[in-house]
Coordinates of C-alpha atoms and ligand atoms in Angstrom, one line a residue:
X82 CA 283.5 -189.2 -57.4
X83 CA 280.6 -188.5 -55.4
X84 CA 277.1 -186.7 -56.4
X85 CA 277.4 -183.7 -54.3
X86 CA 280.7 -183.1 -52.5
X87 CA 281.5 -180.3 -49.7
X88 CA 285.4 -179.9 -49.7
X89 CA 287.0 -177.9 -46.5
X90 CA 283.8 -175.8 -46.3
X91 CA 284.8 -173.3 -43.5
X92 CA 282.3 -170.5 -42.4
X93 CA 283.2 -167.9 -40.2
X94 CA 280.7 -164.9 -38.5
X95 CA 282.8 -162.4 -37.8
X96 CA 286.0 -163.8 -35.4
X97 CA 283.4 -167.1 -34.6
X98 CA 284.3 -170.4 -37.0
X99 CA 280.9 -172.1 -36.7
X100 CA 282.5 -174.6 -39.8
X101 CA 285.9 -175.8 -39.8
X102 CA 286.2 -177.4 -42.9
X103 CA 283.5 -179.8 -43.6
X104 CA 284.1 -182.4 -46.2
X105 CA 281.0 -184.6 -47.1
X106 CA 280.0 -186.6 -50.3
X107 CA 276.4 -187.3 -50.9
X108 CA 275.5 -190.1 -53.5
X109 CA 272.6 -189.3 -55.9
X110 CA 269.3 -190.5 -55.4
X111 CA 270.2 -191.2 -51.7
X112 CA 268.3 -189.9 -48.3
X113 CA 271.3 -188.8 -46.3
X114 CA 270.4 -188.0 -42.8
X115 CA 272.7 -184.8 -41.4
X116 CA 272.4 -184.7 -37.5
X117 CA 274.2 -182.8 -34.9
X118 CA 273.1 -181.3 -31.6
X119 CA 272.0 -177.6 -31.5
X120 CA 274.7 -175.2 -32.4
X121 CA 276.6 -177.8 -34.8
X122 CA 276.3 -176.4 -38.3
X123 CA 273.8 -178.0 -40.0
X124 CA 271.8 -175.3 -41.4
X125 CA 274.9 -173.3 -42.2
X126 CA 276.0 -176.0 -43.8
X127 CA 272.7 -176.7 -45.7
X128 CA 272.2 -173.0 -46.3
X129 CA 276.0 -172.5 -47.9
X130 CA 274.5 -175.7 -50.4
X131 CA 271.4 -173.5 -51.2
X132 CA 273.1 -170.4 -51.9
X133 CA 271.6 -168.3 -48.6
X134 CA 275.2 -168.3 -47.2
X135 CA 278.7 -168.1 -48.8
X136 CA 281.4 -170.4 -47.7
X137 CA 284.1 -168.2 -45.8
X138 CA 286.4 -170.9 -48.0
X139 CA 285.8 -174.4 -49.5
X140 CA 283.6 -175.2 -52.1
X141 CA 280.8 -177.6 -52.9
X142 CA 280.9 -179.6 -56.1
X143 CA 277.7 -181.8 -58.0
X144 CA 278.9 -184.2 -60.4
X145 CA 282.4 -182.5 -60.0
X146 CA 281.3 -178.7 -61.2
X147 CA 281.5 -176.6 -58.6
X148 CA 279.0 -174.7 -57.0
X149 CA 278.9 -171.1 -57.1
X150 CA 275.7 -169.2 -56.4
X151 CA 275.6 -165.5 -56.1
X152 CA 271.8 -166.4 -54.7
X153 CA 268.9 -168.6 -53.5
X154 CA 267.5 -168.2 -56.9
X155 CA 270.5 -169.7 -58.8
X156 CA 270.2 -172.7 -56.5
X157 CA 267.1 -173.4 -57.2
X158 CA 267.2 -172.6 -60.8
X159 CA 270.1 -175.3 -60.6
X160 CA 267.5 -177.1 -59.1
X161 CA 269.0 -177.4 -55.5
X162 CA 266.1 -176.5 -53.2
X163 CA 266.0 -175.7 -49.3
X164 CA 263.1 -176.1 -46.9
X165 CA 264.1 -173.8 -43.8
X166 CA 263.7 -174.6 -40.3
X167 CA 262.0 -171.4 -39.8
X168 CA 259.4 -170.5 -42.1
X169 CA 259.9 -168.7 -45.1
X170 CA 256.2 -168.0 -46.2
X171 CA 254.0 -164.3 -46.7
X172 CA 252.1 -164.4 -44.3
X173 CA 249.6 -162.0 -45.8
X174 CA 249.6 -163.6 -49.9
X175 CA 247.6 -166.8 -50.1
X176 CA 248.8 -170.2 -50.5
X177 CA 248.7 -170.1 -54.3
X178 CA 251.0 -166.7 -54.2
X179 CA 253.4 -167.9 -51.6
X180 CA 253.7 -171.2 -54.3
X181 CA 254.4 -169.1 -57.0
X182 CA 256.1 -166.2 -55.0
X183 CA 259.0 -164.6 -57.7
X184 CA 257.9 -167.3 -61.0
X185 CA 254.7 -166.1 -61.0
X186 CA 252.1 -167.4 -64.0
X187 CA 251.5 -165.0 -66.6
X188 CA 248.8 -164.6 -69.9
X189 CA 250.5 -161.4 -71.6
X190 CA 251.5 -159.0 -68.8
X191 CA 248.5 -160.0 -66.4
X192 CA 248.6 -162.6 -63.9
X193 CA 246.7 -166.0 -64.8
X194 CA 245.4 -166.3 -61.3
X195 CA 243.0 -169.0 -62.5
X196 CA 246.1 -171.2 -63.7
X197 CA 248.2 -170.5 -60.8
X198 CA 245.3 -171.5 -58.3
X199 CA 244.7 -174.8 -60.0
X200 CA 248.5 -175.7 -60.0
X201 CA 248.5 -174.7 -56.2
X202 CA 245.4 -176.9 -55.8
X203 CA 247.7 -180.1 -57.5
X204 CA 250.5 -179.0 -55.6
X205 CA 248.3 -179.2 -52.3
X206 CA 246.9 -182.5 -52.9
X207 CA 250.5 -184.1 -53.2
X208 CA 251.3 -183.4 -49.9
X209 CA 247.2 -184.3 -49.0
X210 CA 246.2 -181.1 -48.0
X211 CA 242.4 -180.1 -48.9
X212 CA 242.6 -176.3 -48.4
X213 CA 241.4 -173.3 -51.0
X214 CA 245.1 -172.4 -52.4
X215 CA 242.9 -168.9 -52.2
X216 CA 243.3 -169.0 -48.3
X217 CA 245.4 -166.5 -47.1
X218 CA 248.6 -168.3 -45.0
X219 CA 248.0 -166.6 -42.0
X220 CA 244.7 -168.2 -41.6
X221 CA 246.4 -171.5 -41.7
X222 CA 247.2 -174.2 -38.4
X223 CA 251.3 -174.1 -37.8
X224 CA 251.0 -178.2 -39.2
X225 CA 249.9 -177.0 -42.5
X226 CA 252.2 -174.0 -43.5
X227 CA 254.8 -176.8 -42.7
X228 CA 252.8 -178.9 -45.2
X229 CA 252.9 -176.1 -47.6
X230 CA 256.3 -175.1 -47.3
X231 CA 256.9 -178.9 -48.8
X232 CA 254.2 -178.5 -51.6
X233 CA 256.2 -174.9 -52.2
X234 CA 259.8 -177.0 -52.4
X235 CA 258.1 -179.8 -54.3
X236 CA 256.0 -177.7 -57.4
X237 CA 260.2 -176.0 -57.9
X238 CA 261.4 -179.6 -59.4
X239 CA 264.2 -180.4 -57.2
X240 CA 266.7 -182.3 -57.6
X241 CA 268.5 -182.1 -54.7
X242 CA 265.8 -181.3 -51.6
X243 CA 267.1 -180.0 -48.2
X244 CA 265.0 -180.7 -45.6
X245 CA 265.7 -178.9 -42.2
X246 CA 263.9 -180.0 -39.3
X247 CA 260.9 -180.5 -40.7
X248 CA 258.6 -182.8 -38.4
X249 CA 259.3 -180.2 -35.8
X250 CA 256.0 -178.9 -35.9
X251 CA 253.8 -181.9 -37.7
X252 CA 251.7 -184.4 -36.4
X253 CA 252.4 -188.0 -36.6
X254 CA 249.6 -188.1 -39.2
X255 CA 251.4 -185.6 -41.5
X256 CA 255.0 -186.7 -40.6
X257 CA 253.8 -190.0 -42.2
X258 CA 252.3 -188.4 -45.1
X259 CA 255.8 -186.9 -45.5
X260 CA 257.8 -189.7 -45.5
X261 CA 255.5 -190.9 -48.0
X262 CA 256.4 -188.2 -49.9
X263 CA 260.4 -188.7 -49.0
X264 CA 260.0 -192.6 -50.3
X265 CA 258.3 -191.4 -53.3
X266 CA 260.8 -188.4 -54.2
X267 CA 263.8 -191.0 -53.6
X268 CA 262.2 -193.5 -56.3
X269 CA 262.0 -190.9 -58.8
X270 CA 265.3 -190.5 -58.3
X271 CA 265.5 -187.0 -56.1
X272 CA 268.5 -186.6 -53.4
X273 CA 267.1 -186.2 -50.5
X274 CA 269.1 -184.4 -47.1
X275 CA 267.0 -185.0 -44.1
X276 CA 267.8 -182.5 -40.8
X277 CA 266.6 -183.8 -37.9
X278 CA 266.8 -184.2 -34.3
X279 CA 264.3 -187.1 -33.9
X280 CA 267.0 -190.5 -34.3
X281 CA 263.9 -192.8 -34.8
X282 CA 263.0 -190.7 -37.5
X283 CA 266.4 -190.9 -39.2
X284 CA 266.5 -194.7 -38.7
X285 CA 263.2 -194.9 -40.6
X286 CA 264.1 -192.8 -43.7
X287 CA 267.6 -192.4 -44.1
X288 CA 270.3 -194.5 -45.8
X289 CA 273.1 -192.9 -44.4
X290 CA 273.6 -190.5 -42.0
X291 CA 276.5 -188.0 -41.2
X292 CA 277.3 -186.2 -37.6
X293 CA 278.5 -182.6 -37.2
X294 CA 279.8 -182.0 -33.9
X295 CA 281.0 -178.1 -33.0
X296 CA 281.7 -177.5 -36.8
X297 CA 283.4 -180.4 -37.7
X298 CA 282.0 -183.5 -39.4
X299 CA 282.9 -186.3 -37.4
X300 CA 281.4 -189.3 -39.5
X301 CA 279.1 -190.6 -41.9
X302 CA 277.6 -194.1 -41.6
X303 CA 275.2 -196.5 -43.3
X304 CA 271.8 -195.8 -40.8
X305 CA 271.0 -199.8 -41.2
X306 CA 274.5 -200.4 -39.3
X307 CA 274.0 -197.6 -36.6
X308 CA 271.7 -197.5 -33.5
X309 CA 270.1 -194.4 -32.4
X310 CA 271.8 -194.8 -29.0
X311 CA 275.1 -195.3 -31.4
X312 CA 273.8 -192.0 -33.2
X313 CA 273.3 -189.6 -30.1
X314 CA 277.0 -191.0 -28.3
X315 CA 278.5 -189.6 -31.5
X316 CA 276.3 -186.6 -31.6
X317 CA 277.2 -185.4 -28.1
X318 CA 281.0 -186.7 -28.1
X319 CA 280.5 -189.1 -25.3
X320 CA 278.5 -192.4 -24.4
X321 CA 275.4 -191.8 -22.6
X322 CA 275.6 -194.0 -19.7
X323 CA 276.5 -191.0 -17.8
X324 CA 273.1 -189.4 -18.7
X325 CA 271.1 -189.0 -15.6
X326 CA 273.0 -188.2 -12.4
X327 CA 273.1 -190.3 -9.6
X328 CA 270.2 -190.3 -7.1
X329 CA 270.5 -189.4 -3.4
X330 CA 267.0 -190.2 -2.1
X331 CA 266.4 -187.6 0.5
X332 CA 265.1 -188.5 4.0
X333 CA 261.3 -189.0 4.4
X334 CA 260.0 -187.6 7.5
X335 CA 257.1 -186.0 8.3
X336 CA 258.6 -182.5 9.0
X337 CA 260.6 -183.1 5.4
X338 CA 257.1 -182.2 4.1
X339 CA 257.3 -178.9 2.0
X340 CA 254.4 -179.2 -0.1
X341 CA 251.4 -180.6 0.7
X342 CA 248.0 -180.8 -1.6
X343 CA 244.7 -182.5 -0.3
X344 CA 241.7 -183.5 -2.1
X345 CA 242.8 -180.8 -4.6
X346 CA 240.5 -180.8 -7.9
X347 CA 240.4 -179.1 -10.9
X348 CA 237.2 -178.5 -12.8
X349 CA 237.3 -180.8 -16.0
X350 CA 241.0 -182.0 -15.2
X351 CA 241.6 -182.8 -12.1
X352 CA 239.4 -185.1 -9.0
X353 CA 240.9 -185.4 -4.8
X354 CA 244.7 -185.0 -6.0
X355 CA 246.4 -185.9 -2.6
X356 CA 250.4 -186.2 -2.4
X357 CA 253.2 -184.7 -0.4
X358 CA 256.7 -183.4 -1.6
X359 CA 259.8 -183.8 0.6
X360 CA 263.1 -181.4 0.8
X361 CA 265.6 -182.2 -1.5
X362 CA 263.1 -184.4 -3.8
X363 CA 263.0 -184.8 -7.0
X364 CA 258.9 -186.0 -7.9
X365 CA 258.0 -187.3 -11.8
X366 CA 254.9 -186.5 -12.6
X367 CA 254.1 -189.1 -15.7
X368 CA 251.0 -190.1 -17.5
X369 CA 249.2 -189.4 -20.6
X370 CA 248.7 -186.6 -22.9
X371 CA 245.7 -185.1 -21.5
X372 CA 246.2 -186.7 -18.1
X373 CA 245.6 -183.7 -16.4
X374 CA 249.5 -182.7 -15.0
X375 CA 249.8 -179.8 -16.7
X376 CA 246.4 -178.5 -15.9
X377 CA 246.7 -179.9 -11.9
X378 CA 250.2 -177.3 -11.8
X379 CA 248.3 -174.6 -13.6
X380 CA 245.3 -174.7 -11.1
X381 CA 248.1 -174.8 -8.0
X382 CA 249.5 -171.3 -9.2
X383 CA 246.5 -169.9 -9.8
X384 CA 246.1 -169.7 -13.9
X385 CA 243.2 -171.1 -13.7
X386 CA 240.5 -172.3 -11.7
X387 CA 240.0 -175.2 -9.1
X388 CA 236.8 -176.4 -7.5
X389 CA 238.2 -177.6 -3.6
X390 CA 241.7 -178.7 -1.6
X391 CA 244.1 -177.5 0.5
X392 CA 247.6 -176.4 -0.2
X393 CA 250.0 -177.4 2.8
X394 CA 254.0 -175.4 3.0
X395 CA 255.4 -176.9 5.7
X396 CA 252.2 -177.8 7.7
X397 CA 250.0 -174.8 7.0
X398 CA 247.4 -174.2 5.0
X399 CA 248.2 -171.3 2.1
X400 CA 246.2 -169.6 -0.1
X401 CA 247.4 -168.8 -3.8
X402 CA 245.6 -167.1 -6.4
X403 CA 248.2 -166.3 -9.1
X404 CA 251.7 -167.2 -9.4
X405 CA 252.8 -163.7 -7.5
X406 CA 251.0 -165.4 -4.6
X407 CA 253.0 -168.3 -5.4
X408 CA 256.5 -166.8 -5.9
X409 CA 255.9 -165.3 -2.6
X410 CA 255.4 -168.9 -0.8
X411 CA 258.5 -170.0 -2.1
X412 CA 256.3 -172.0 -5.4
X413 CA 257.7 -171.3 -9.2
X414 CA 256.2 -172.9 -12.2
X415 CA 258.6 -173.1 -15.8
X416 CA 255.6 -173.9 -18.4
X417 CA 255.6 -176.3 -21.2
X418 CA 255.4 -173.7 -23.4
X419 CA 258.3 -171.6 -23.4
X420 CA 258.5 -169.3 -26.2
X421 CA 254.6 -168.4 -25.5
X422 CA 254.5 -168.3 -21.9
X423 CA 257.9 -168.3 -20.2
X424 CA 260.7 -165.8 -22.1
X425 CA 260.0 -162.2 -24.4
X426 CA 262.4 -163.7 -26.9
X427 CA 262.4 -160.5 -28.4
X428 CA 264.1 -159.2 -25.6
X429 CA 267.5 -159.0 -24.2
X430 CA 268.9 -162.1 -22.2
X431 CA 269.2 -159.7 -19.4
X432 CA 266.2 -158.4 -19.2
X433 CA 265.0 -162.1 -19.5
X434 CA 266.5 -162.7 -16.2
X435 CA 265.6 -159.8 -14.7
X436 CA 262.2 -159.7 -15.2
X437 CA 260.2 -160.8 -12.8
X438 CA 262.7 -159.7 -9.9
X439 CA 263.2 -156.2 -10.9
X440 CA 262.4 -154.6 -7.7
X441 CA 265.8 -155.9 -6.6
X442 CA 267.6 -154.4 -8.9
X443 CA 265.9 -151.2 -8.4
X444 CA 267.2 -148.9 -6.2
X445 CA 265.8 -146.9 -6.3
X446 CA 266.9 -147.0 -10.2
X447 CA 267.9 -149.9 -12.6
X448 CA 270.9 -150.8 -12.0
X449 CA 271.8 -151.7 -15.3
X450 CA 275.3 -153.2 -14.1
X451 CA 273.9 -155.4 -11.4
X452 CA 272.0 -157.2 -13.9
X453 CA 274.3 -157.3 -16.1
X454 CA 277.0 -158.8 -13.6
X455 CA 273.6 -161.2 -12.4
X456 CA 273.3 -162.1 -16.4
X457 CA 277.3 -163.4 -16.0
X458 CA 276.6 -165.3 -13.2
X459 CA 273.8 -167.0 -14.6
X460 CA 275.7 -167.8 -17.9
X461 CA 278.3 -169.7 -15.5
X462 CA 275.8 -171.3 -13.6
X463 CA 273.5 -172.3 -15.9
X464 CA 275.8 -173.2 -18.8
X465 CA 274.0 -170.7 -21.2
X466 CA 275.9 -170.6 -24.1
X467 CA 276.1 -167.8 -26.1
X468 CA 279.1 -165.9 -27.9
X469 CA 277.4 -163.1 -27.2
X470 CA 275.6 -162.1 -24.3
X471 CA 273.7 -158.4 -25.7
X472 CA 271.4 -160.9 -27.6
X473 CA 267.7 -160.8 -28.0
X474 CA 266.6 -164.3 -26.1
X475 CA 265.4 -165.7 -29.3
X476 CA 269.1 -165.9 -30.7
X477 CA 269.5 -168.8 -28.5
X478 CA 269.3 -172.0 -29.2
X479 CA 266.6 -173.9 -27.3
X480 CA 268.4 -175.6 -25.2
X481 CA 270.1 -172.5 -24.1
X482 CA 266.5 -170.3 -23.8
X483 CA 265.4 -173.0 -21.5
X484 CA 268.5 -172.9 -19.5
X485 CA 267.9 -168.9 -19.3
X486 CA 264.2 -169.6 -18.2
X487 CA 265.6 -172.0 -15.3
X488 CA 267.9 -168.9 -14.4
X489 CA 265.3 -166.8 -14.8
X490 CA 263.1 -168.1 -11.9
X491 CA 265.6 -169.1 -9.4
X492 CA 266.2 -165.4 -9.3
X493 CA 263.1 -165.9 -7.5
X494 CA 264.9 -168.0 -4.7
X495 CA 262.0 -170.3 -4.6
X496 CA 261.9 -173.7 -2.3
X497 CA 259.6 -175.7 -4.7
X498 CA 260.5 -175.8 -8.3
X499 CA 257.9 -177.1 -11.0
X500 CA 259.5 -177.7 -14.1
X501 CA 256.3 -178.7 -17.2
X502 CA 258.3 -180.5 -20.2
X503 CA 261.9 -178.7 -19.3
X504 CA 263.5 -180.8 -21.8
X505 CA 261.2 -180.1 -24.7
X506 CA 262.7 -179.1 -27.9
X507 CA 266.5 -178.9 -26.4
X508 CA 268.8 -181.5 -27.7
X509 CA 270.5 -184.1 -26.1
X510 CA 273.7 -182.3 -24.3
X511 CA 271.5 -179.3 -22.9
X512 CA 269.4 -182.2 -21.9
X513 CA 271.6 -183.9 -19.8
X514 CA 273.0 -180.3 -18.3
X515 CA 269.2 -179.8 -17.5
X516 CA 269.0 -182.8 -15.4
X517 CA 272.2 -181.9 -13.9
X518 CA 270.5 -178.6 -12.9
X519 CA 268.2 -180.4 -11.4
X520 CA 270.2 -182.9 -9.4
X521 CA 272.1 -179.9 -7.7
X522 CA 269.2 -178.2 -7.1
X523 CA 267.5 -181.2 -4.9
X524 CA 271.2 -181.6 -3.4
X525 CA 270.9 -178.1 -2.2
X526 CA 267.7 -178.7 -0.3
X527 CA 265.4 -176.9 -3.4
X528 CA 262.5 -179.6 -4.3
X529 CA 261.7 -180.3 -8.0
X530 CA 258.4 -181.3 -9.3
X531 CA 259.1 -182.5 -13.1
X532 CA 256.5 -183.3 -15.5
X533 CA 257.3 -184.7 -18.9
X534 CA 256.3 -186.9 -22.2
X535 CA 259.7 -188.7 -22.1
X536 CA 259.3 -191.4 -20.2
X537 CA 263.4 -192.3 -19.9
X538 CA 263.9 -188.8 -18.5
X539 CA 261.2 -189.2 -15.8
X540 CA 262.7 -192.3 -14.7
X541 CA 266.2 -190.7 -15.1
X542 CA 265.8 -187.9 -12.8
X543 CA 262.9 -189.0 -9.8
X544 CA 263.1 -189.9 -6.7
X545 CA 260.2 -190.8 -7.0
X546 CA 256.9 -191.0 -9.8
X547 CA 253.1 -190.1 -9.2
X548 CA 251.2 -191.7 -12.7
X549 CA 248.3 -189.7 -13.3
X550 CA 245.3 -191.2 -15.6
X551 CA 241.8 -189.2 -16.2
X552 CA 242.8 -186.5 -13.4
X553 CA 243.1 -189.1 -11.0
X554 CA 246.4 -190.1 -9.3
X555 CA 246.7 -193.8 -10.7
X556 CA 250.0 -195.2 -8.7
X557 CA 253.1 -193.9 -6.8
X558 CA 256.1 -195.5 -8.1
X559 CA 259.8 -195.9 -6.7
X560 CA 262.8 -198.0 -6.0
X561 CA 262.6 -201.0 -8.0
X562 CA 258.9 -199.9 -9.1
X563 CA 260.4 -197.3 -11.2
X564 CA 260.6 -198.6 -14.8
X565 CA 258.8 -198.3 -18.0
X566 CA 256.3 -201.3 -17.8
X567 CA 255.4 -199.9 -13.9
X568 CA 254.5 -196.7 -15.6
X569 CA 252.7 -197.5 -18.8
X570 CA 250.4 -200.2 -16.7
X571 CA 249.4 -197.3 -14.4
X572 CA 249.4 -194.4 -17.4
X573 CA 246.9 -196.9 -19.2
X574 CA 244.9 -197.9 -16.8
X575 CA 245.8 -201.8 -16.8
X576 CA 247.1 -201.3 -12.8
X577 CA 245.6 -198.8 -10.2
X578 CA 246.5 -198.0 -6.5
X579 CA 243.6 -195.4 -6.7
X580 CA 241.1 -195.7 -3.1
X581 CA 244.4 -196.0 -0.8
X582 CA 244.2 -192.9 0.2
X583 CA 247.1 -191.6 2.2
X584 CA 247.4 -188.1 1.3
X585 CA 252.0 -187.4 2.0
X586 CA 252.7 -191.1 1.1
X587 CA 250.9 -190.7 -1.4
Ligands
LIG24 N1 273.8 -165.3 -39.1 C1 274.6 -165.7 -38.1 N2 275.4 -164.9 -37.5 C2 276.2 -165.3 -36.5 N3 276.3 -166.6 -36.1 C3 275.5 -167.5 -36.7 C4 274.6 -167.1 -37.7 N4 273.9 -168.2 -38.1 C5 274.3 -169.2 -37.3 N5 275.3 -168.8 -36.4 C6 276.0 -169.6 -35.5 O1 276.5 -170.7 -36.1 C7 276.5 -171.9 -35.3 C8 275.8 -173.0 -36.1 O2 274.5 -172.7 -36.3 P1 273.5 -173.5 -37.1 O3 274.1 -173.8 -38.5 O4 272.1 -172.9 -37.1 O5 273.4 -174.9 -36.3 P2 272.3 -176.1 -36.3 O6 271.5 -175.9 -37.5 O7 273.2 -177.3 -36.3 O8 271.6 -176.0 -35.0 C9 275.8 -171.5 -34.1 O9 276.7 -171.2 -33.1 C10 275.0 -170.2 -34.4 O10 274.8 -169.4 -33.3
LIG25 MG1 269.4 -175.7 -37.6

């Protein structure tokens, strides 16, 4: 008989079954990884454990009693404690209040703030943060409420502790100061679930790990026997081979040039940036945090400014100052950050799309069907997935917001595409669908200009790969030259091509 035991858990929203009878034993004192792409169930699941959610049917048992909590509170008086994915802190109470939020310290009927503070300060110090517990949350870094909201789980004595997703938003620093933490809880005999997208994370921590696919638990395995690449084929339903699609290198000639920049230099970031980009091309732009893509694109559409160069479309020189300038020469940018920069995810999908092409839906009013019909055709397109298409953008997952963001500026009918970290955040299905986007858009004469961290993607999708390093383009890779050790030699500086100048070769 196991520690903690889901049996035919099935949740339903509404007429949706987002768990179709989940049955999963946990052993005590174990870390049991629970992965799954996007969508899968895993903080339902987790969520139904803590008492957020009731089971539609099912029921979860520890130590063979079963489980039934008419709230959060009861869990966690049972000792059964859940760190969300989003944030679940006051923004406006300090860190000490948030700590104590609903047990609150007393000395007769007042508060003993002085007590409370001090246990906040302890609480603080085992996750090795050094703030005031008097500091109010909103004054603190995104890294450190996450830090917090583990201090918060850890001063409620858990015995069971539900982690979900939590090195989403930490630094390596902190995510080791974590699974210090997770090593530490373990030995003291705590049962640790661990929710996570990151597989080399779950191979460092976890002893076993269990996959949800669409609903359904498909297995659970010890982590020691199961590679990561094992772990994302059973994630996604399929082996990965079939990852990347396959290349067609486009043709090369000089009038195939539909992007040119010369000496182009950004103040700070950027020194005599020379390449050319061909119809139908896909071109990797890899390097180095800090390397300078990012800000190279930015400068190109006009967010900020550069110091000298010239910006070639098909031969002749054009002049951009912002990315309406750009849009309008056939140029459109998808930045890194998406929920800051590219979507209102407080707004409908449609209005998403339609945003920045509304005068073509104007006519000379909305017309509300037309982008309706253009919000269907999108879904189709783009494989957004959604049950439910009159959703504010931030319902969607974030594999599906970036596929509405790639929708969203191809209503721009633009030539040149510049895609900053597309695959950030999304897992590994919407992943490969993005590169798939991507492949079809080359195919269809569009040319894509892809910047990202993940050095398997870049390789996965380019034609071919300019390596910056220090603003400065470092080496032009392809054919056989594409591959990791090419790319690392040139990111870090070990190999250089810099001086051979040769501006469209280039
Ligand atoms: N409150 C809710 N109402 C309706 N549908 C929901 C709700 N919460 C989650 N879902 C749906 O349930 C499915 C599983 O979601 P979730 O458990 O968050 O997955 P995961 O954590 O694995 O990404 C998704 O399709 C999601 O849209
Ligand atoms: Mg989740």
């Amino acid at each position: 008989m196991a520690f903690l035991e889901f049996v035919d858990v099935i949740k339903e929203y509404g007429a949706v079954r987002v768990l179709h009878g989940v049955n999963l034993a946990i052993e005590h004192g174990e870390v049991h990884a629970l992965i799954g792409e996007n969508g899968a169930g895993k903080s339902t699941l987790m969520k139904i454990l803590a008492g957020f959610v009731a089971p539609t049917s099912g029921e979860v048992k520890l130590e063979s009693r079963r489980l039934q909590f008419s709230s959060n509170t009861d869990a966690e008086r049972a000792g059964i404690v859940l760190i969300h994915q989003e944030f679940n802190l006051i923004e406006d109470l300090s860190i000490a209040q948030n700590i104590f939020l609903g047990r609150e310290l007393k000395r007769g009927v007042l508060l003993n703030t002085q007590h409370m503070n001090l246990e906040a300060a302890k609480a603080l110090a085992r996750v090795g943060l050094q703030l005031d517990p008097r500091t109010l949350v909103r004054d603190l870094i995104v890294p450190h409420k996450q830090m917090l909201e583990i201090a918060k789980a850890l001063s409620r004595d858990a015995k069971i502790l539900v982690m979900d997703e939590p090195t989403a938003t930490l630094t390596p620093v902190e995510t080791d100061v974590l699974f210090e933490i997770i090593a530490g809880l373990k030995a003291s005999g705590v049962t640790v679930v661990y929710i996570s997208h990151k597989l080399d994370e779950v191979k460092r921590i976890s002893d076993r790990v269990s996959v949800l696919r669409d609903g359904h638990l498909i297995t659970t395995r010890e982590t020691a026997s199961t590679t990561q690449h094992e772990m994302a084929s059973l994630m996604v339903g399929r082996d990965l081979e079939d990852m990347y699609p396959a290349k067609s290198i486009p043709s090369r000639k000089a009038s195939d040039v539909v992007l040119e920049l010369q000496h182009f230099s950004v103040p700070g970031w950027a020194q005599d940036i020379g390449f050319g980009l061909y119809r139908g091309e896909i071109l990797g732009f890899g390097g180095l945090v800090g390397a300078g893509r990012t800000e190279l694109f930015e400068a190109l559409l006009g967010l900020r400014p550069r110091s000298s160069g010239t910006v070639l479309r098909h031969g002749r020189p054009i002049q951009i100052h912002n990315p309406r300038d750009a849009a309008k020469a056939g140029l459109v940018y998808l930045s890194e950050d998406r929920k800051g920069k590219g979507l209102l995810v407080d707004f409908l999908l449609f209005q998403n799309l339609t945003l920045s092409n509304l005068s073509s839906y104007a006519k000379p009013l909305l017309n509300q069907n037309a982008e309706q019909r253009a919000l269907e055709k999108a879904r189709d397109e783009y494989g957004i997935r959604t049950g439910n298409l009159a959703v504010a953008a931030k319902m969607l997952s974030g594999g599906n917001q970036q596929k509405l963001s790639l929708a969203k500026i191809m209503q721009l009918e633009p030539e040149v595409v510049i895609l900053d970290e597309p695959t950030r955040g999304v897992d590994v299905g919407a992943k490969r669908e993005i590169y798939f986007l991507m492949s079809a858009l080359a195919a269809a004469g569009k040319s894509v200009i892809v910047i990202s961290s993940e050095l398997p993607e870049l390789l996965g999708v380019s034609h071919r790969l300019i390596v910056m390093r220090q603003g400065q383009i470092a080496g032009v890779l392809e054919a056989e030259h594409l591959n990791e050790q090419e790319v690392i030699q040139y990111a870090t500086g070990l190999k250089s091509n810099l001086g051979q100048h040769n501006p469209v070769n280039a």
